[in-house]
Amino acid sequence: MTSTAETPGSDAYLASLAAVVHDVEGIERRLTVAHIDQLRALARAGQLAETQAAGSGSRVRVHDMALRSIAAEVGGIMRTTDRTVQRRIDEARTIVEGYPAALTAWETGRITRGHVLVIVDAGGVVPLDRRAEFEAAAIVRCEQDTPNRVRAELEILAQRMHPRSFTERHEEAAAGRCVRLVPGRDGMSDLIATLPTVLAEGIHDRLTQQARAIVDTRAERAEAERAAAERSEAELVGVAFGVTRSADSADATATADAHVVATDARGIDQVRADIFADLLLAGTPALDDTIDTSAGPLGAIRARVQVVLPASCLDGTDDGPADLMGRSPIDTLTARTLAGSVGIWERMFTDPVTGTTVAVDSYRVPLPMRRYLQARDQHCRYPGCRVPAIRCEIDHTHDHALGGRTELRNLAHLCQRHHSMKQFTAWRVRQLQGGVLEWTSPAGRTYREDAPTPAVAFTPATGPDNTDRANTTDRTDTPPF
């Protein structure tokens, strides 16, 4: 029997949930204070080692020995190795001394520890004389979104502040591409390919699509295999002149295939790894039972990557990196190549009043609206989720079955996880003006999910010859390569 306190939606349940959330909130504040205090203490430990080495002729060696000794002392208190403590001391000094504004923003609750780590990680390529400029811009951006959402944008910002272009550095890095084998335990090894990001992302995406096709069609393929085996047996087994004909090897193979499919319990990672091995060793996915002389459904699957490419990079006036949605920056040359070579690249010019499809009478979302929504949303619209829009489902914010219309102001991308949460839990969402989503938790707390930074910015053209162009709006759709 379920008690009232355990019934979702009841007053007792909501009160218990509110108490849990309140406790977590208070603990989070106390943890923040403790983390910052510990960070500053570790930074002082590093500064103490440096002070001890000051004035010494062999300063580097004295500093290293002093730091090892202090790390060992602190490690005894923290019950961890001196090497780990020494690494954490270095990280603490980097934050405290190199990013003081970010530390203050964390201390005052404007950003979180995760934001600080993203700022420090992305800022590693920024020259020292521009670090304060990067830090200030990064804090402002971090105040508006979660750490995983801002990472790619901060990486691009940092790359633009580097004295050498991202494309130039990418070309040098690409020269080091390789495949290496790292032996592991229990007869397993890691096969690691170091490739340009867009290629690695494409490979992973194609493997994922193929693996998902196998997992999702497992039941129907098993049924088809069983039906084929039964038909084969009925055709091959008969009585002629008093002699019973036995099923041949083809029948036995069909029966065995049906059993293999019916008992296939592998997870998505296992299927993805098996397809990877099949493709490299045999050239085709062995599990694609439709392959004959041409590529079957799995072989026909092609990789998809979602790239946001500023118009200035497309026309060659800017050499800054493009954004591979959900991952990291990629060089502009690769992005331009993708834009110019794939068949489904589409550029859309939209007028504020009549230039785009805004509503239809049917449930189905037409292609022009899909492309507009991909460009607007860029990723799942649940707060903090960064699953690219091309891997999400388009959801009617107000359910179509309950009268919600198929129009831009009632549509948004949600990944399968958060789409299901919206459907089957007490979480609620409504869409405000400008594509802003307002999520309400079962405990009554609200979280706003603003529309992402537009993939295209509108700026007035300058110069006497460009007067008429200043009022032109030009939007480039995010291409699902």
Short mmCIF file of C-alpha atoms in Angstrom, two decimals:
data_model
loop_
_atom_site.label_atom_id
_atom_site.label_comp_id
_atom_site.label_asym_id
_atom_site.label_seq_id
_atom_site.Cartn_x
_atom_site.Cartn_y
_atom_site.Cartn_z
CA MET A 1 0.00 0.00 0.00
CA THR A 2 1.29 3.46 -0.92
CA SER A 3 1.21 6.10 1.79
CA THR A 4 -0.06 9.62 1.12
CA ALA A 5 3.48 11.00 1.42
CA GLU A 6 4.57 8.74 -1.45
CA THR A 7 1.74 9.73 -3.82
CA PRO A 8 3.07 12.10 -6.50
CA GLY A 9 1.13 15.34 -6.53
CA SER A 10 -0.23 15.04 -3.00
CA ASP A 11 0.35 17.85 -0.49
CA ALA A 12 2.49 15.56 1.68
CA TYR A 13 4.62 14.51 -1.28
CA LEU A 14 5.16 18.10 -2.43
CA ALA A 15 6.06 19.18 1.10
CA SER A 16 8.62 16.38 1.36
CA LEU A 17 10.04 17.28 -2.05
CA ALA A 18 10.28 20.96 -1.10
CA ALA A 19 12.13 20.01 2.09
CA VAL A 20 14.62 17.88 0.15
CA VAL A 21 15.24 20.67 -2.37
CA HIS A 22 15.69 23.21 0.46
CA ASP A 23 18.21 20.95 2.19
CA VAL A 24 20.17 20.37 -1.01
CA GLU A 25 20.22 24.12 -1.68
CA GLY A 26 21.63 24.84 1.78
CA ILE A 27 24.20 22.06 1.50
CA GLU A 28 25.27 23.40 -1.89
CA ARG A 29 25.91 26.83 -0.38
CA ARG A 30 27.96 25.36 2.45
CA LEU A 31 29.93 23.19 0.02
CA THR A 32 30.72 26.26 -2.07
CA VAL A 33 32.17 28.03 0.97
CA ALA A 34 34.17 24.92 1.91
CA HIS A 35 35.48 24.38 -1.64
CA ILE A 36 36.67 27.98 -1.92
CA ASP A 37 38.29 27.91 1.53
CA GLN A 38 40.13 24.70 0.61
CA LEU A 39 41.15 26.15 -2.76
CA ARG A 40 42.71 29.20 -1.12
CA ALA A 41 44.46 27.07 1.49
CA LEU A 42 46.00 24.87 -1.23
CA ALA A 43 47.07 27.98 -3.14
CA ARG A 44 48.81 29.27 0.01
CA ALA A 45 50.62 25.94 0.28
CA GLY A 46 52.04 26.47 -3.20
CA GLN A 47 52.98 30.06 -2.41
CA LEU A 48 54.73 28.88 0.77
CA ALA A 49 56.89 26.50 -1.25
CA GLU A 50 57.78 29.31 -3.64
CA THR A 51 58.69 31.64 -0.74
CA GLN A 52 60.94 28.96 0.74
CA ALA A 53 62.81 28.70 -2.56
CA ALA A 54 63.28 32.46 -2.93
CA GLY A 55 66.93 33.51 -2.83
CA SER A 56 68.23 30.01 -3.32
CA GLY A 57 70.82 29.38 -6.01
CA SER A 58 69.08 26.19 -7.16
CA ARG A 59 65.64 27.71 -6.92
CA VAL A 60 63.83 25.19 -9.13
CA ARG A 61 65.10 22.19 -7.18
CA VAL A 62 64.48 23.78 -3.77
CA HIS A 63 60.96 24.78 -4.81
CA ASP A 64 60.21 21.29 -6.08
CA MET A 65 61.46 19.64 -2.89
CA ALA A 66 59.55 22.10 -0.73
CA LEU A 67 56.37 21.52 -2.73
CA ARG A 68 56.77 17.74 -2.46
CA SER A 69 57.22 18.00 1.29
CA ILE A 70 54.19 20.24 1.75
CA ALA A 71 52.09 18.04 -0.56
CA ALA A 72 53.04 14.97 1.47
CA GLU A 73 52.09 16.77 4.69
CA VAL A 74 48.72 17.87 3.32
CA GLY A 75 48.18 14.47 1.73
CA GLY A 76 48.39 12.84 5.15
CA ILE A 77 45.52 15.01 6.33
CA MET A 78 43.44 14.53 3.16
CA ARG A 79 44.27 10.81 2.98
CA THR A 80 45.39 10.98 -0.61
CA THR A 81 48.70 10.74 -2.44
CA ASP A 82 51.21 13.56 -2.45
CA ARG A 83 51.16 13.57 -6.26
CA THR A 84 47.41 14.19 -6.27
CA VAL A 85 47.78 16.98 -3.70
CA GLN A 86 50.59 18.59 -5.70
CA ARG A 87 48.39 18.58 -8.81
CA ARG A 88 45.54 20.14 -6.85
CA ILE A 89 47.89 22.80 -5.46
CA ASP A 90 48.88 23.75 -9.01
CA GLU A 91 45.21 23.91 -10.04
CA ALA A 92 44.37 26.03 -6.97
CA ARG A 93 47.10 28.55 -7.75
CA THR A 94 45.94 28.77 -11.35
CA ILE A 95 42.41 29.69 -10.25
CA VAL A 96 43.28 31.93 -7.30
CA GLU A 97 46.11 33.82 -8.97
CA GLY A 98 45.15 33.57 -12.64
CA TYR A 99 41.37 33.94 -12.52
CA PRO A 100 40.50 36.07 -9.46
CA ALA A 101 37.35 37.55 -11.01
CA ALA A 102 35.96 34.08 -11.74
CA LEU A 103 36.71 33.01 -8.18
CA THR A 104 34.87 36.06 -6.82
CA ALA A 105 31.89 35.37 -9.12
CA TRP A 106 31.78 31.79 -7.80
CA GLU A 107 32.02 33.00 -4.18
CA THR A 108 29.14 35.44 -4.63
CA GLY A 109 26.93 32.82 -6.29
CA ARG A 110 26.92 34.34 -9.78
CA ILE A 111 28.49 31.22 -11.28
CA THR A 112 29.29 27.69 -10.08
CA ARG A 113 32.44 25.64 -9.60
CA GLY A 114 31.73 23.94 -12.94
CA HIS A 115 31.75 27.32 -14.67
CA VAL A 116 35.11 28.19 -13.11
CA LEU A 117 36.65 24.94 -14.33
CA VAL A 118 35.33 25.55 -17.86
CA ILE A 119 36.74 29.11 -17.84
CA VAL A 120 40.15 27.89 -16.68
CA ASP A 121 40.20 25.02 -19.16
CA ALA A 122 39.19 27.18 -22.13
CA GLY A 123 41.43 30.07 -21.08
CA GLY A 124 44.60 28.00 -21.25
CA VAL A 125 45.25 29.18 -24.83
CA VAL A 126 44.62 32.88 -24.10
CA PRO A 127 47.74 35.10 -23.87
CA LEU A 128 48.35 36.52 -20.41
CA ASP A 129 47.85 40.10 -21.57
CA ARG A 130 44.29 39.26 -22.71
CA ARG A 131 43.29 36.89 -19.92
CA ALA A 132 41.40 39.52 -17.91
CA GLU A 133 39.42 40.48 -21.03
CA PHE A 134 38.57 36.82 -21.67
CA GLU A 135 37.69 36.22 -18.01
CA ALA A 136 35.26 39.16 -17.88
CA ALA A 137 33.44 38.09 -21.06
CA ALA A 138 33.36 34.45 -19.94
CA ILE A 139 31.77 35.30 -16.57
CA VAL A 140 28.97 37.26 -18.24
CA ARG A 141 28.24 34.30 -20.53
CA CYS A 142 28.41 31.79 -17.66
CA GLU A 143 25.78 33.71 -15.71
CA GLN A 144 23.29 32.90 -18.47
CA ASP A 145 23.69 29.14 -18.88
CA THR A 146 25.09 25.88 -17.52
CA PRO A 147 28.77 24.87 -17.77
CA ASN A 148 28.29 22.27 -20.52
CA ARG A 149 26.30 24.75 -22.61
CA VAL A 150 28.87 27.56 -22.45
CA ARG A 151 31.96 25.39 -22.95
CA ALA A 152 31.98 25.47 -26.76
CA GLU A 153 31.27 29.22 -26.87
CA LEU A 154 34.10 29.96 -24.40
CA GLU A 155 36.47 27.73 -26.35
CA ILE A 156 35.69 29.66 -29.53
CA LEU A 157 36.13 32.98 -27.70
CA ALA A 158 39.50 31.83 -26.35
CA GLN A 159 40.62 30.58 -29.77
CA ARG A 160 39.81 33.96 -31.29
CA MET A 161 42.09 35.63 -28.74
CA HIS A 162 45.02 33.36 -29.60
CA PRO A 163 47.79 35.14 -31.56
CA ARG A 164 47.76 32.38 -34.21
CA SER A 165 44.66 31.43 -36.19
CA PHE A 166 42.77 28.28 -35.27
CA THR A 167 43.01 27.01 -38.85
CA GLU A 168 46.80 27.32 -38.82
CA ARG A 169 47.10 25.44 -35.54
CA HIS A 170 44.62 22.81 -36.70
CA GLU A 171 46.70 22.09 -39.79
CA GLU A 172 49.76 21.48 -37.61
CA ALA A 173 47.79 19.30 -35.21
CA ALA A 174 46.25 17.29 -38.05
CA ALA A 175 49.74 16.27 -39.13
CA GLY A 176 49.90 14.24 -35.91
CA ARG A 177 46.80 12.15 -36.67
CA CYS A 178 47.37 8.49 -35.88
CA VAL A 179 45.87 5.21 -34.72
CA ARG A 180 47.44 3.48 -31.73
CA LEU A 181 46.82 0.29 -29.80
CA VAL A 182 46.91 0.27 -26.00
CA PRO A 183 46.90 -3.28 -24.56
CA GLY A 184 44.51 -3.78 -21.67
CA ARG A 185 43.52 -6.56 -19.30
CA ASP A 186 41.51 -9.74 -19.74
CA GLY A 187 42.21 -9.97 -23.45
CA MET A 188 40.92 -6.45 -24.22
CA SER A 189 42.67 -3.46 -25.77
CA ASP A 190 41.90 0.16 -26.61
CA LEU A 191 42.16 1.13 -30.28
CA ILE A 192 42.53 4.91 -30.25
CA ALA A 193 42.26 7.04 -33.38
CA THR A 194 43.39 10.66 -33.14
CA LEU A 195 41.53 12.43 -35.94
CA PRO A 196 40.16 15.87 -36.82
CA THR A 197 37.12 16.44 -34.63
CA VAL A 198 34.60 16.58 -37.46
CA LEU A 199 35.75 13.17 -38.76
CA ALA A 200 35.70 11.61 -35.29
CA GLU A 201 32.23 13.03 -34.62
CA GLY A 202 30.97 11.75 -37.99
CA ILE A 203 32.33 8.25 -37.34
CA HIS A 204 30.77 8.11 -33.89
CA ASP A 205 27.44 9.41 -35.18
CA ARG A 206 27.24 6.85 -38.00
CA LEU A 207 28.09 4.00 -35.63
CA THR A 208 25.44 5.26 -33.22
CA GLN A 209 22.77 5.43 -35.92
CA GLN A 210 23.61 1.93 -37.12
CA ALA A 211 23.64 0.51 -33.60
CA ARG A 212 20.34 2.20 -32.78
CA ALA A 213 18.79 0.75 -35.95
CA ILE A 214 19.77 -2.75 -34.80
CA VAL A 215 18.56 -2.29 -31.22
CA ASP A 216 15.27 -0.63 -32.18
CA THR A 217 14.32 -3.26 -34.80
CA ARG A 218 15.38 -6.26 -32.74
CA ALA A 219 11.85 -7.55 -32.07
CA GLU A 220 10.56 -7.23 -35.63
CA ARG A 221 13.70 -8.75 -37.10
CA ALA A 222 13.43 -11.71 -34.73
CA GLU A 223 9.81 -12.22 -35.75
CA ALA A 224 10.74 -12.00 -39.44
CA GLU A 225 13.54 -14.56 -38.96
CA ARG A 226 11.18 -16.96 -37.17
CA ALA A 227 8.55 -16.63 -39.89
CA ALA A 228 11.17 -17.25 -42.59
CA ALA A 229 12.41 -20.34 -40.76
CA GLU A 230 8.89 -21.72 -40.44
CA ARG A 231 8.18 -21.15 -44.13
CA SER A 232 11.46 -22.79 -45.08
CA GLU A 233 10.73 -25.82 -42.94
CA ALA A 234 7.21 -26.18 -44.35
CA GLU A 235 8.55 -26.06 -47.90
CA LEU A 236 11.45 -28.43 -47.40
CA VAL A 237 9.84 -31.08 -45.23
CA GLY A 238 7.31 -33.28 -47.04
CA VAL A 239 6.48 -36.85 -47.83
CA ALA A 240 7.13 -38.17 -51.32
CA PHE A 241 6.85 -41.81 -52.15
CA GLY A 242 6.91 -42.60 -48.47
CA VAL A 243 10.23 -40.70 -47.92
CA THR A 244 10.46 -37.70 -45.60
CA ARG A 245 12.70 -34.89 -46.92
CA SER A 246 14.86 -33.24 -44.28
CA ALA A 247 15.45 -29.55 -43.96
CA ASP A 248 18.77 -28.64 -45.59
CA SER A 249 21.54 -26.40 -44.30
CA ALA A 250 19.72 -23.26 -45.45
CA ASP A 251 16.84 -24.10 -43.15
CA ALA A 252 19.18 -24.76 -40.26
CA THR A 253 20.92 -21.44 -40.92
CA ALA A 254 17.60 -19.56 -40.96
CA THR A 255 16.60 -21.15 -37.65
CA ALA A 256 19.98 -20.30 -36.13
CA ASP A 257 19.72 -16.68 -37.34
CA ALA A 258 16.27 -16.35 -35.78
CA HIS A 259 17.65 -17.61 -32.48
CA VAL A 260 20.60 -15.20 -32.58
CA VAL A 261 18.36 -12.19 -33.20
CA ALA A 262 15.80 -13.29 -30.60
CA THR A 263 18.44 -13.70 -27.88
CA ASP A 264 20.46 -10.58 -28.71
CA ALA A 265 20.69 -8.66 -25.43
CA ARG A 266 23.68 -6.41 -26.18
CA GLY A 267 23.65 -2.78 -25.11
CA ILE A 268 24.15 0.16 -27.47
CA ASP A 269 27.88 0.42 -26.68
CA GLN A 270 28.44 -3.27 -27.40
CA VAL A 271 26.56 -3.11 -30.72
CA ARG A 272 28.45 0.04 -31.69
CA ALA A 273 31.79 -1.68 -30.98
CA ASP A 274 30.77 -4.79 -32.97
CA ILE A 275 29.74 -2.71 -35.99
CA PHE A 276 33.01 -0.79 -35.76
CA ALA A 277 34.96 -4.06 -35.95
CA ASP A 278 32.75 -5.38 -38.79
CA LEU A 279 33.24 -2.28 -40.91
CA LEU A 280 37.02 -2.24 -40.51
CA LEU A 281 37.60 -5.97 -40.92
CA ALA A 282 34.93 -6.92 -43.46
CA GLY A 283 33.83 -3.63 -45.00
CA THR A 284 30.13 -4.20 -44.18
CA PRO A 285 28.08 -4.57 -40.99
CA ALA A 286 27.77 -8.33 -40.49
CA LEU A 287 24.50 -7.88 -38.61
CA ASP A 288 22.76 -6.24 -41.59
CA ASP A 289 20.77 -9.23 -42.85
CA THR A 290 19.45 -7.28 -45.84
CA ILE A 291 22.79 -6.95 -47.59
CA ASP A 292 23.13 -8.84 -50.86
CA THR A 293 24.98 -7.26 -53.76
CA SER A 294 24.30 -3.70 -52.59
CA ALA A 295 24.41 -1.85 -49.29
CA GLY A 296 21.53 -2.67 -46.98
CA PRO A 297 19.81 -0.26 -44.59
CA LEU A 298 22.79 -0.10 -42.23
CA GLY A 299 25.23 0.46 -45.05
CA ALA A 300 23.06 3.26 -46.37
CA ILE A 301 23.24 5.20 -43.10
CA ARG A 302 25.50 8.22 -43.35
CA ALA A 303 27.08 10.35 -40.64
CA ARG A 304 25.52 13.62 -39.53
CA VAL A 305 27.18 16.55 -37.80
CA GLN A 306 25.62 19.90 -36.95
CA VAL A 307 27.79 22.96 -37.54
CA VAL A 308 27.15 26.64 -36.89
CA LEU A 309 29.24 28.64 -39.34
CA PRO A 310 29.17 32.45 -39.14
CA ALA A 311 28.59 34.17 -42.48
CA SER A 312 31.92 36.00 -42.08
CA CYS A 313 33.71 32.63 -41.94
CA LEU A 314 31.74 31.35 -44.91
CA ASP A 315 32.76 34.22 -47.18
CA GLY A 316 36.40 34.11 -46.06
CA THR A 317 36.56 37.44 -44.21
CA ASP A 318 37.00 35.73 -40.83
CA ASP A 319 39.32 32.83 -40.03
CA GLY A 320 37.87 32.15 -36.59
CA PRO A 321 36.70 28.63 -35.66
CA ALA A 322 33.20 27.31 -36.34
CA ASP A 323 31.08 25.55 -33.73
CA LEU A 324 30.50 21.79 -33.98
CA MET A 325 27.28 21.65 -31.96
CA GLY A 326 27.53 19.50 -28.87
CA ARG A 327 31.29 19.06 -29.14
CA SER A 328 33.98 21.68 -29.73
CA PRO A 329 35.33 24.21 -32.23
CA ILE A 330 36.45 23.05 -35.67
CA ASP A 331 38.63 24.87 -38.16
CA THR A 332 36.94 27.17 -40.65
CA LEU A 333 38.43 25.44 -43.71
CA THR A 334 36.73 22.16 -42.76
CA ALA A 335 33.44 23.96 -42.09
CA ARG A 336 33.61 25.71 -45.48
CA THR A 337 34.33 22.41 -47.19
CA LEU A 338 31.28 20.84 -45.56
CA ALA A 339 29.13 23.82 -46.54
CA GLY A 340 30.24 23.66 -50.15
CA SER A 341 30.21 19.93 -50.81
CA VAL A 342 27.20 18.33 -49.14
CA GLY A 343 23.94 18.13 -51.00
CA ILE A 344 21.61 19.11 -48.16
CA TRP A 345 23.21 22.44 -47.31
CA GLU A 346 20.46 25.02 -47.56
CA ARG A 347 20.58 28.74 -47.08
CA MET A 348 17.37 30.48 -46.00
CA PHE A 349 16.55 34.13 -46.37
CA THR A 350 13.81 35.11 -43.97
CA ASP A 351 11.65 38.19 -43.82
CA PRO A 352 10.46 39.24 -40.34
CA VAL A 353 6.84 39.14 -41.58
CA THR A 354 6.51 36.72 -44.50
CA GLY A 355 9.84 35.01 -45.00
CA THR A 356 9.31 31.82 -43.01
CA THR A 357 6.59 29.27 -42.38
CA VAL A 358 5.14 29.98 -38.96
CA ALA A 359 2.18 27.58 -38.65
CA VAL A 360 0.39 24.69 -40.36
CA ASP A 361 -2.89 22.92 -39.69
CA SER A 362 -1.46 19.40 -39.48
CA TYR A 363 0.45 17.64 -36.71
CA ARG A 364 3.44 16.99 -38.94
CA VAL A 365 6.12 19.71 -38.89
CA PRO A 366 7.08 20.62 -42.50
CA LEU A 367 10.70 20.80 -43.58
CA PRO A 368 10.99 24.63 -43.69
CA MET A 369 9.80 24.84 -40.07
CA ARG A 370 12.15 22.03 -39.04
CA ARG A 371 15.11 23.88 -40.52
CA TYR A 372 14.09 27.12 -38.83
CA LEU A 373 13.70 25.37 -35.47
CA GLN A 374 17.08 23.67 -35.84
CA ALA A 375 18.67 27.06 -36.44
CA ARG A 376 16.78 28.62 -33.50
CA ASP A 377 17.11 25.88 -30.90
CA GLN A 378 20.51 24.38 -31.80
CA HIS A 379 20.10 21.81 -29.00
CA CYS A 380 17.60 20.27 -26.57
CA ARG A 381 15.72 23.05 -24.81
CA TYR A 382 15.72 21.55 -21.32
CA PRO A 383 17.92 23.75 -19.07
CA GLY A 384 21.50 22.53 -19.25
CA CYS A 385 21.04 19.85 -21.91
CA ARG A 386 23.28 20.14 -24.96
CA VAL A 387 22.14 17.23 -27.14
CA PRO A 388 22.26 18.68 -30.70
CA ALA A 389 18.92 19.48 -32.32
CA ILE A 390 19.51 16.96 -35.11
CA ARG A 391 19.36 14.20 -32.48
CA CYS A 392 16.26 15.57 -30.75
CA GLU A 393 12.51 15.32 -31.28
CA ILE A 394 10.32 18.33 -32.08
CA ASP A 395 7.81 18.63 -29.25
CA HIS A 396 4.50 20.51 -29.18
CA THR A 397 4.90 22.52 -25.98
CA HIS A 398 1.11 22.53 -25.60
CA ASP A 399 0.15 19.00 -26.57
CA HIS A 400 -1.34 18.77 -30.08
CA ALA A 401 -3.90 16.24 -28.83
CA LEU A 402 -5.09 18.88 -26.34
CA GLY A 403 -5.44 21.62 -28.92
CA GLY A 404 -1.84 22.78 -29.29
CA ARG A 405 -1.11 24.13 -32.77
CA THR A 406 1.79 23.22 -35.04
CA GLU A 407 3.36 26.66 -35.05
CA LEU A 408 6.77 28.03 -34.22
CA ARG A 409 5.67 29.50 -30.89
CA ASN A 410 4.45 26.06 -29.78
CA LEU A 411 7.37 23.93 -30.99
CA ALA A 412 10.80 23.20 -29.49
CA HIS A 413 13.44 20.50 -29.68
CA LEU A 414 13.67 18.06 -26.76
CA CYS A 415 15.94 15.04 -26.51
CA GLN A 416 14.27 11.69 -25.89
CA ARG A 417 15.11 11.79 -22.16
CA HIS A 418 13.57 15.21 -21.50
CA HIS A 419 10.69 14.68 -23.95
CA SER A 420 9.71 11.60 -21.93
CA MET A 421 10.13 13.49 -18.65
CA LYS A 422 7.74 16.18 -19.92
CA GLN A 423 5.19 13.53 -20.92
CA PHE A 424 5.33 11.14 -17.99
CA THR A 425 6.28 13.17 -14.90
CA ALA A 426 4.88 16.19 -13.07
CA TRP A 427 7.32 18.57 -14.78
CA ARG A 428 5.48 21.20 -16.85
CA VAL A 429 6.65 23.61 -19.54
CA ARG A 430 5.17 26.57 -21.34
CA GLN A 431 6.62 28.62 -24.18
CA LEU A 432 6.88 32.37 -23.74
CA GLN A 433 7.47 35.02 -26.35
CA GLY A 434 10.71 34.73 -28.30
CA GLY A 435 10.99 30.96 -27.92
CA VAL A 436 11.73 31.13 -24.17
CA LEU A 437 10.71 27.95 -22.32
CA GLU A 438 9.59 28.16 -18.71
CA TRP A 439 9.92 24.83 -16.90
CA THR A 440 8.10 24.22 -13.61
CA SER A 441 9.25 21.41 -11.33
CA PRO A 442 6.95 19.25 -9.20
CA ALA A 443 8.11 21.32 -6.20
CA GLY A 444 6.90 24.50 -7.90
CA ARG A 445 10.28 25.96 -8.81
CA THR A 446 10.59 27.59 -12.22
CA TYR A 447 13.57 27.50 -14.57
CA ARG A 448 13.77 29.68 -17.67
CA GLU A 449 15.45 28.33 -20.76
CA ASP A 450 16.17 31.27 -23.06
CA ALA A 451 16.52 30.72 -26.78
CA PRO A 452 20.20 30.06 -27.65
CA THR A 453 22.48 32.75 -28.96
CA PRO A 454 21.37 33.17 -32.59
CA ALA A 455 23.47 31.35 -35.14
CA VAL A 456 23.37 34.53 -37.25
CA ALA A 457 23.81 38.08 -35.97
CA PHE A 458 22.29 41.06 -37.77
CA THR A 459 24.60 44.05 -38.05
CA PRO A 460 24.21 47.20 -40.13
CA ALA A 461 26.55 47.47 -43.10
CA THR A 462 28.82 50.53 -43.26
CA GLY A 463 29.94 52.72 -46.09
CA PRO A 464 28.09 54.87 -48.65
CA ASP A 465 27.59 51.94 -51.04
CA ASN A 466 25.90 49.79 -48.40
CA THR A 467 23.11 52.14 -47.23
CA ASP A 468 20.32 49.95 -48.58
CA ARG A 469 21.89 46.79 -47.20
CA ALA A 470 21.78 48.03 -43.62
CA ASN A 471 18.13 46.96 -43.27
CA THR A 472 18.53 43.56 -44.91
CA THR A 473 17.99 40.53 -42.71
CA ASP A 474 19.84 37.43 -43.74
CA ARG A 475 19.57 34.15 -41.90
CA THR A 476 21.56 31.02 -42.62
CA ASP A 477 20.01 27.79 -41.45
CA THR A 478 22.10 25.45 -39.31
CA PRO A 479 22.94 22.71 -41.83
CA PRO A 480 22.54 19.09 -40.63
CA PHE A 481 25.56 17.79 -42.55
#
